[in-house]
Amino acid sequence: MSDFRTALGRARGLGSAKHGVGHFIGQRVSAVALLCLTLWGVASALSVAAGGYEGARTWLASPVNAALLGLLILAGFYHAQLGIRTIIEDYIERPVTKAALLVLNAFVGWGAAALGVVSILKVTFGAGS
Amino acid sequence: MSDAPPVLRARPLSPHILQWRWHITMATSILHRVTGVGLYVGLLILAGWALALASGPDVYGTYSGLLGSAIGKIVLFGVTVSLFFHMANGVRHLVWDFGKGLAPRTADITAWIALAFAAVAAVGVWVLAAVTGALRP
């Protein structure tokens, strides 16, 4: 036997879906993005922390700061959601519990990311008026 | 077909976690996961900060007051350490992806470098924060 594919797989003749490494690549591309974004984030946090409410509003009124902070939050939650997913898949055996936690992971991650991005946009667009 | 009940050979087991001698690459591997979870908390704090800023001066005042409290500072320092460790160890992972740096001696050395970087960078950022007045309430 030289072919280990299933009968159905052979009949369809399509081979793999060709996107099995999506998780691996997504994790690494977002890692490289976050390497830059988090260093910028730490430097920004140092300057923003001393400025109080008005200072923070002024800082976030800048489109560059708003865009980079939005990207930091989006790339961060994307990367984190992939990582937490791996942890859940590694340690949780019961299928129902695992599925529930995976859904919760996606909801919390994307929910918090959406709240963060919309809040950024509200401050940025509100600043011009 | 034999009538004899199937005899199951004892399956090989990997050594139990308590049988392993702690070594530095094992510690950094575990810490990578732990700090990853820590950074998830950090991201929630960051998203919450944006939400507080969008909710007006009163909410922002309460939120930054929480972050500036003793417990808030401890949490934020933990997030800083987690960030710099996860960052340095993440770079190790990226190098390993190219098949480099996997020799035991090299991996040991880079593990210590990642730990040292995390400690120095986190303390450095907080000293900088103290000097520039970022820690004042």
CSV table of C-alpha atoms in Angstrom, one decimal:
chain,number,residue,atom,x,y,z
A,1,MET,CA,0.0,0.0,0.0
A,2,SER,CA,1.5,3.2,-1.1
A,3,ASP,CA,-1.4,5.6,-0.3
A,4,PHE,CA,-2.6,6.3,3.2
A,5,ARG,CA,-5.5,8.5,2.2
A,6,THR,CA,-9.1,7.4,3.0
A,7,ALA,CA,-11.3,6.1,0.3
A,8,LEU,CA,-13.4,9.2,0.4
A,9,GLY,CA,-10.4,11.4,0.2
A,10,ARG,CA,-9.1,9.4,-2.8
A,11,ALA,CA,-12.5,9.6,-4.5
A,12,ARG,CA,-12.6,13.3,-4.2
A,13,GLY,CA,-9.0,13.6,-5.4
A,14,LEU,CA,-8.5,16.9,-3.8
A,15,GLY,CA,-5.8,16.2,-1.2
A,16,SER,CA,-5.5,18.4,1.8
A,17,ALA,CA,-7.4,21.6,2.2
A,18,LYS,CA,-4.0,23.5,1.9
A,19,HIS,CA,-4.7,25.8,4.9
A,20,GLY,CA,-3.6,23.5,7.8
A,21,VAL,CA,-0.8,25.9,8.7
A,22,GLY,CA,-3.0,28.9,9.0
A,23,HIS,CA,-2.8,29.0,12.8
A,24,PHE,CA,1.0,28.6,12.8
A,25,ILE,CA,1.6,31.4,10.3
A,26,GLY,CA,-1.0,33.7,11.8
A,27,GLN,CA,0.6,33.3,15.2
A,28,ARG,CA,4.0,34.2,13.9
A,29,VAL,CA,3.0,37.1,11.6
A,30,SER,CA,1.1,38.7,14.5
A,31,ALA,CA,4.1,38.0,16.8
A,32,VAL,CA,6.3,40.1,14.5
A,33,ALA,CA,3.7,42.9,14.3
A,34,LEU,CA,3.3,42.9,18.1
A,35,LEU,CA,7.1,43.0,18.6
A,36,CYS,CA,7.0,46.5,17.1
A,37,LEU,CA,3.6,47.6,18.4
A,38,THR,CA,4.2,46.7,22.0
A,39,LEU,CA,7.5,48.5,22.1
A,40,TRP,CA,5.7,51.6,20.8
A,41,GLY,CA,2.9,50.9,23.3
A,42,VAL,CA,5.3,50.8,26.3
A,43,ALA,CA,7.0,54.1,25.2
A,44,SER,CA,3.6,55.7,24.7
A,45,ALA,CA,2.3,54.5,28.0
A,46,LEU,CA,5.2,56.2,29.7
A,47,SER,CA,4.3,59.6,28.1
A,48,VAL,CA,0.5,59.2,28.4
A,49,ALA,CA,0.5,58.1,32.1
A,50,ALA,CA,1.7,61.5,33.3
A,51,GLY,CA,-0.8,63.6,31.3
A,52,GLY,CA,-4.1,62.8,33.0
A,53,TYR,CA,-7.5,62.7,31.2
A,54,GLU,CA,-6.9,65.7,28.9
A,55,GLY,CA,-3.4,64.6,28.0
A,56,ALA,CA,-4.7,61.1,27.1
A,57,ARG,CA,-7.5,62.6,24.9
A,58,THR,CA,-5.1,64.8,23.1
A,59,TRP,CA,-2.7,61.9,22.6
A,60,LEU,CA,-5.4,59.7,21.1
A,61,ALA,CA,-6.7,62.5,18.9
A,62,SER,CA,-3.7,61.9,16.7
A,63,PRO,CA,-4.6,59.6,13.8
A,64,VAL,CA,-1.2,57.9,14.0
A,65,ASN,CA,-1.6,57.1,17.7
A,66,ALA,CA,-5.2,56.0,17.2
A,67,ALA,CA,-4.3,53.7,14.3
A,68,LEU,CA,-1.3,52.1,16.1
A,69,LEU,CA,-3.3,51.6,19.3
A,70,GLY,CA,-6.1,50.0,17.3
A,71,LEU,CA,-3.6,47.7,15.5
A,72,LEU,CA,-2.0,46.8,18.9
A,73,ILE,CA,-5.4,45.8,20.3
A,74,LEU,CA,-6.5,43.9,17.2
A,75,ALA,CA,-3.2,42.1,16.6
A,76,GLY,CA,-2.9,41.5,20.4
A,77,PHE,CA,-6.3,39.8,20.7
A,78,TYR,CA,-5.8,37.9,17.5
A,79,HIS,CA,-2.5,36.5,18.8
A,80,ALA,CA,-3.8,35.9,22.3
A,81,GLN,CA,-6.9,34.2,21.1
A,82,LEU,CA,-4.8,31.8,19.1
A,83,GLY,CA,-2.6,31.1,22.1
A,84,ILE,CA,-5.4,30.6,24.6
A,85,ARG,CA,-7.0,28.3,22.0
A,86,THR,CA,-3.9,26.1,22.0
A,87,ILE,CA,-3.9,26.0,25.8
A,88,ILE,CA,-7.6,25.0,25.9
A,89,GLU,CA,-7.0,22.3,23.3
A,90,ASP,CA,-4.0,21.0,25.2
A,91,TYR,CA,-5.5,20.7,28.7
A,92,ILE,CA,-9.3,20.3,28.4
A,93,GLU,CA,-10.3,16.8,27.5
A,94,ARG,CA,-14.1,16.8,27.6
A,95,PRO,CA,-15.4,17.8,24.2
A,96,VAL,CA,-18.4,19.8,25.5
A,97,THR,CA,-16.2,21.7,28.0
A,98,LYS,CA,-13.6,22.3,25.3
A,99,ALA,CA,-16.0,23.6,22.8
A,100,ALA,CA,-17.7,25.9,25.3
A,101,LEU,CA,-14.3,27.3,26.4
A,102,LEU,CA,-13.2,27.8,22.7
A,103,VAL,CA,-16.4,29.7,22.0
A,104,LEU,CA,-16.0,31.8,25.2
A,105,ASN,CA,-12.4,32.5,24.2
A,106,ALA,CA,-13.5,33.8,20.8
A,107,PHE,CA,-16.3,35.9,22.3
A,108,VAL,CA,-14.3,37.5,25.1
A,109,GLY,CA,-11.3,38.2,22.8
A,110,TRP,CA,-13.2,39.7,19.9
A,111,GLY,CA,-15.7,41.4,22.2
A,112,ALA,CA,-13.0,43.2,24.1
A,113,ALA,CA,-11.1,44.0,20.9
A,114,ALA,CA,-14.3,45.6,19.4
A,115,LEU,CA,-15.0,47.6,22.6
A,116,GLY,CA,-11.4,48.9,22.5
A,117,VAL,CA,-11.4,49.8,18.9
A,118,VAL,CA,-14.8,51.6,19.0
A,119,SER,CA,-13.7,53.5,22.1
A,120,ILE,CA,-10.6,54.6,20.2
A,121,LEU,CA,-12.6,55.8,17.3
A,122,LYS,CA,-15.1,57.6,19.5
A,123,VAL,CA,-12.2,59.6,21.1
A,124,THR,CA,-10.5,60.2,17.8
A,125,PHE,CA,-13.5,61.4,15.9
A,126,GLY,CA,-14.9,63.3,18.9
A,127,ALA,CA,-11.7,65.3,19.2
A,128,GLY,CA,-12.2,67.4,16.1
A,129,SER,CA,-15.6,68.9,17.1
B,1,MET,CA,-9.8,-16.2,14.8
B,2,SER,CA,-8.6,-17.1,18.3
B,3,ASP,CA,-11.0,-17.5,21.2
B,4,ALA,CA,-8.4,-16.3,23.7
B,5,PRO,CA,-9.1,-12.9,25.1
B,6,PRO,CA,-6.8,-10.2,23.6
B,7,VAL,CA,-3.8,-9.6,25.8
B,8,LEU,CA,-3.1,-5.9,26.1
B,9,ARG,CA,0.6,-5.1,26.5
B,10,ALA,CA,1.3,-2.4,29.0
B,11,ARG,CA,1.5,0.8,27.1
B,12,PRO,CA,4.7,2.8,27.4
B,13,LEU,CA,4.2,5.9,29.6
B,14,SER,CA,6.1,9.1,29.5
B,15,PRO,CA,7.8,10.0,32.8
B,16,HIS,CA,5.5,11.8,35.2
B,17,ILE,CA,6.0,15.6,35.4
B,18,LEU,CA,7.4,15.2,39.0
B,19,GLN,CA,10.2,12.9,37.6
B,20,TRP,CA,11.8,15.6,35.5
B,21,ARG,CA,14.7,17.5,36.8
B,22,TRP,CA,14.0,21.2,36.4
B,23,HIS,CA,16.1,22.7,33.7
B,24,ILE,CA,16.2,26.2,32.3
B,25,THR,CA,14.7,25.5,28.9
B,26,MET,CA,11.7,23.7,30.5
B,27,ALA,CA,11.2,26.7,32.8
B,28,THR,CA,11.2,29.2,30.0
B,29,SER,CA,8.8,27.0,28.0
B,30,ILE,CA,6.3,26.9,30.9
B,31,LEU,CA,6.8,30.6,31.6
B,32,HIS,CA,6.0,31.4,27.9
B,33,ARG,CA,2.6,30.0,28.5
B,34,VAL,CA,2.1,31.6,31.9
B,35,THR,CA,3.2,35.0,30.6
B,36,GLY,CA,1.0,34.6,27.6
B,37,VAL,CA,-2.0,34.3,29.9
B,38,GLY,CA,-0.8,37.2,31.9
B,39,LEU,CA,-0.6,39.3,28.7
B,40,TYR,CA,-4.2,38.4,28.0
B,41,VAL,CA,-5.1,40.2,31.2
B,42,GLY,CA,-2.9,43.1,30.1
B,43,LEU,CA,-4.8,43.4,26.8
B,44,LEU,CA,-8.1,43.4,28.7
B,45,ILE,CA,-6.7,46.2,30.9
B,46,LEU,CA,-5.6,48.1,27.7
B,47,ALA,CA,-9.1,47.8,26.1
B,48,GLY,CA,-10.6,48.8,29.4
B,49,TRP,CA,-8.4,51.9,29.4
B,50,ALA,CA,-9.7,52.9,25.9
B,51,LEU,CA,-13.2,52.4,27.0
B,52,ALA,CA,-12.7,54.5,30.2
B,53,LEU,CA,-11.1,57.3,28.1
B,54,ALA,CA,-14.2,57.2,25.8
B,55,SER,CA,-16.5,57.3,28.8
B,56,GLY,CA,-15.5,60.7,30.2
B,57,PRO,CA,-13.3,62.2,32.9
B,58,ASP,CA,-15.1,60.6,35.9
B,59,VAL,CA,-14.8,57.1,34.6
B,60,TYR,CA,-11.2,57.7,33.5
B,61,GLY,CA,-10.3,59.2,36.9
B,62,THR,CA,-11.7,56.1,38.6
B,63,TYR,CA,-10.0,53.7,36.2
B,64,SER,CA,-6.6,55.4,36.3
B,65,GLY,CA,-7.0,55.6,40.1
B,66,LEU,CA,-7.4,51.8,40.2
B,67,LEU,CA,-4.3,51.3,37.9
B,68,GLY,CA,-2.3,53.7,40.1
B,69,SER,CA,-3.2,52.0,43.4
B,70,ALA,CA,-0.8,49.6,45.0
B,71,ILE,CA,-2.5,46.5,43.6
B,72,GLY,CA,-2.9,48.1,40.2
B,73,LYS,CA,0.9,48.9,40.1
B,74,ILE,CA,1.7,45.3,41.1
B,75,VAL,CA,-0.5,44.0,38.3
B,76,LEU,CA,0.9,46.4,35.8
B,77,PHE,CA,4.5,45.5,36.8
B,78,GLY,CA,3.6,41.8,36.3
B,79,VAL,CA,2.2,42.7,32.9
B,80,THR,CA,5.5,44.5,32.0
B,81,VAL,CA,7.6,41.6,33.1
B,82,SER,CA,5.3,39.2,31.2
B,83,LEU,CA,5.5,41.4,28.1
B,84,PHE,CA,9.3,41.5,28.0
B,85,PHE,CA,9.8,37.8,28.8
B,86,HIS,CA,7.2,36.7,26.2
B,87,MET,CA,8.8,39.1,23.7
B,88,ALA,CA,12.3,37.8,24.2
B,89,ASN,CA,11.2,34.2,24.3
B,90,GLY,CA,9.1,34.8,21.3
B,91,VAL,CA,12.1,35.9,19.4
B,92,ARG,CA,13.8,32.6,20.4
B,93,HIS,CA,10.8,30.8,18.9
B,94,LEU,CA,11.1,32.7,15.7
B,95,VAL,CA,14.8,31.8,15.4
B,96,TRP,CA,14.0,28.1,16.1
B,97,ASP,CA,11.4,28.2,13.3
B,98,PHE,CA,14.4,28.6,11.0
B,99,GLY,CA,16.1,25.6,12.5
B,100,LYS,CA,18.7,27.7,14.3
B,101,GLY,CA,19.7,27.8,17.9
B,102,LEU,CA,18.3,24.4,18.9
B,103,ALA,CA,21.5,22.9,20.2
B,104,PRO,CA,21.1,22.3,24.0
B,105,ARG,CA,24.0,24.6,25.0
B,106,THR,CA,22.7,27.5,22.8
B,107,ALA,CA,19.1,27.0,23.9
B,108,ASP,CA,20.3,27.1,27.6
B,109,ILE,CA,22.2,30.4,27.0
B,110,THR,CA,19.3,32.1,25.1
B,111,ALA,CA,16.9,31.0,27.8
B,112,TRP,CA,19.0,32.8,30.4
B,113,ILE,CA,19.3,35.8,28.1
B,114,ALA,CA,15.5,36.0,27.8
B,115,LEU,CA,15.0,35.9,31.6
B,116,ALA,CA,17.7,38.5,32.1
B,117,PHE,CA,16.2,40.8,29.4
B,118,ALA,CA,12.8,40.5,31.0
B,119,ALA,CA,14.1,41.5,34.4
B,120,VAL,CA,16.3,44.3,33.2
B,121,ALA,CA,13.8,45.8,30.7
B,122,ALA,CA,10.9,45.7,33.1
B,123,VAL,CA,12.8,47.3,36.0
B,124,GLY,CA,14.3,49.8,33.5
B,125,VAL,CA,10.8,50.9,32.2
B,126,TRP,CA,9.5,51.3,35.8
B,127,VAL,CA,12.6,53.3,36.8
B,128,LEU,CA,12.0,55.5,33.7
B,129,ALA,CA,8.3,55.8,34.7
B,130,ALA,CA,9.3,56.9,38.2
B,131,VAL,CA,11.9,59.4,36.9
B,132,THR,CA,9.5,60.9,34.3
B,133,GLY,CA,6.7,61.3,36.8
B,134,ALA,CA,4.4,58.7,35.1
B,135,LEU,CA,3.8,57.0,38.5
B,136,ARG,CA,2.5,60.1,40.2
B,137,PRO,CA,-1.2,59.9,41.0
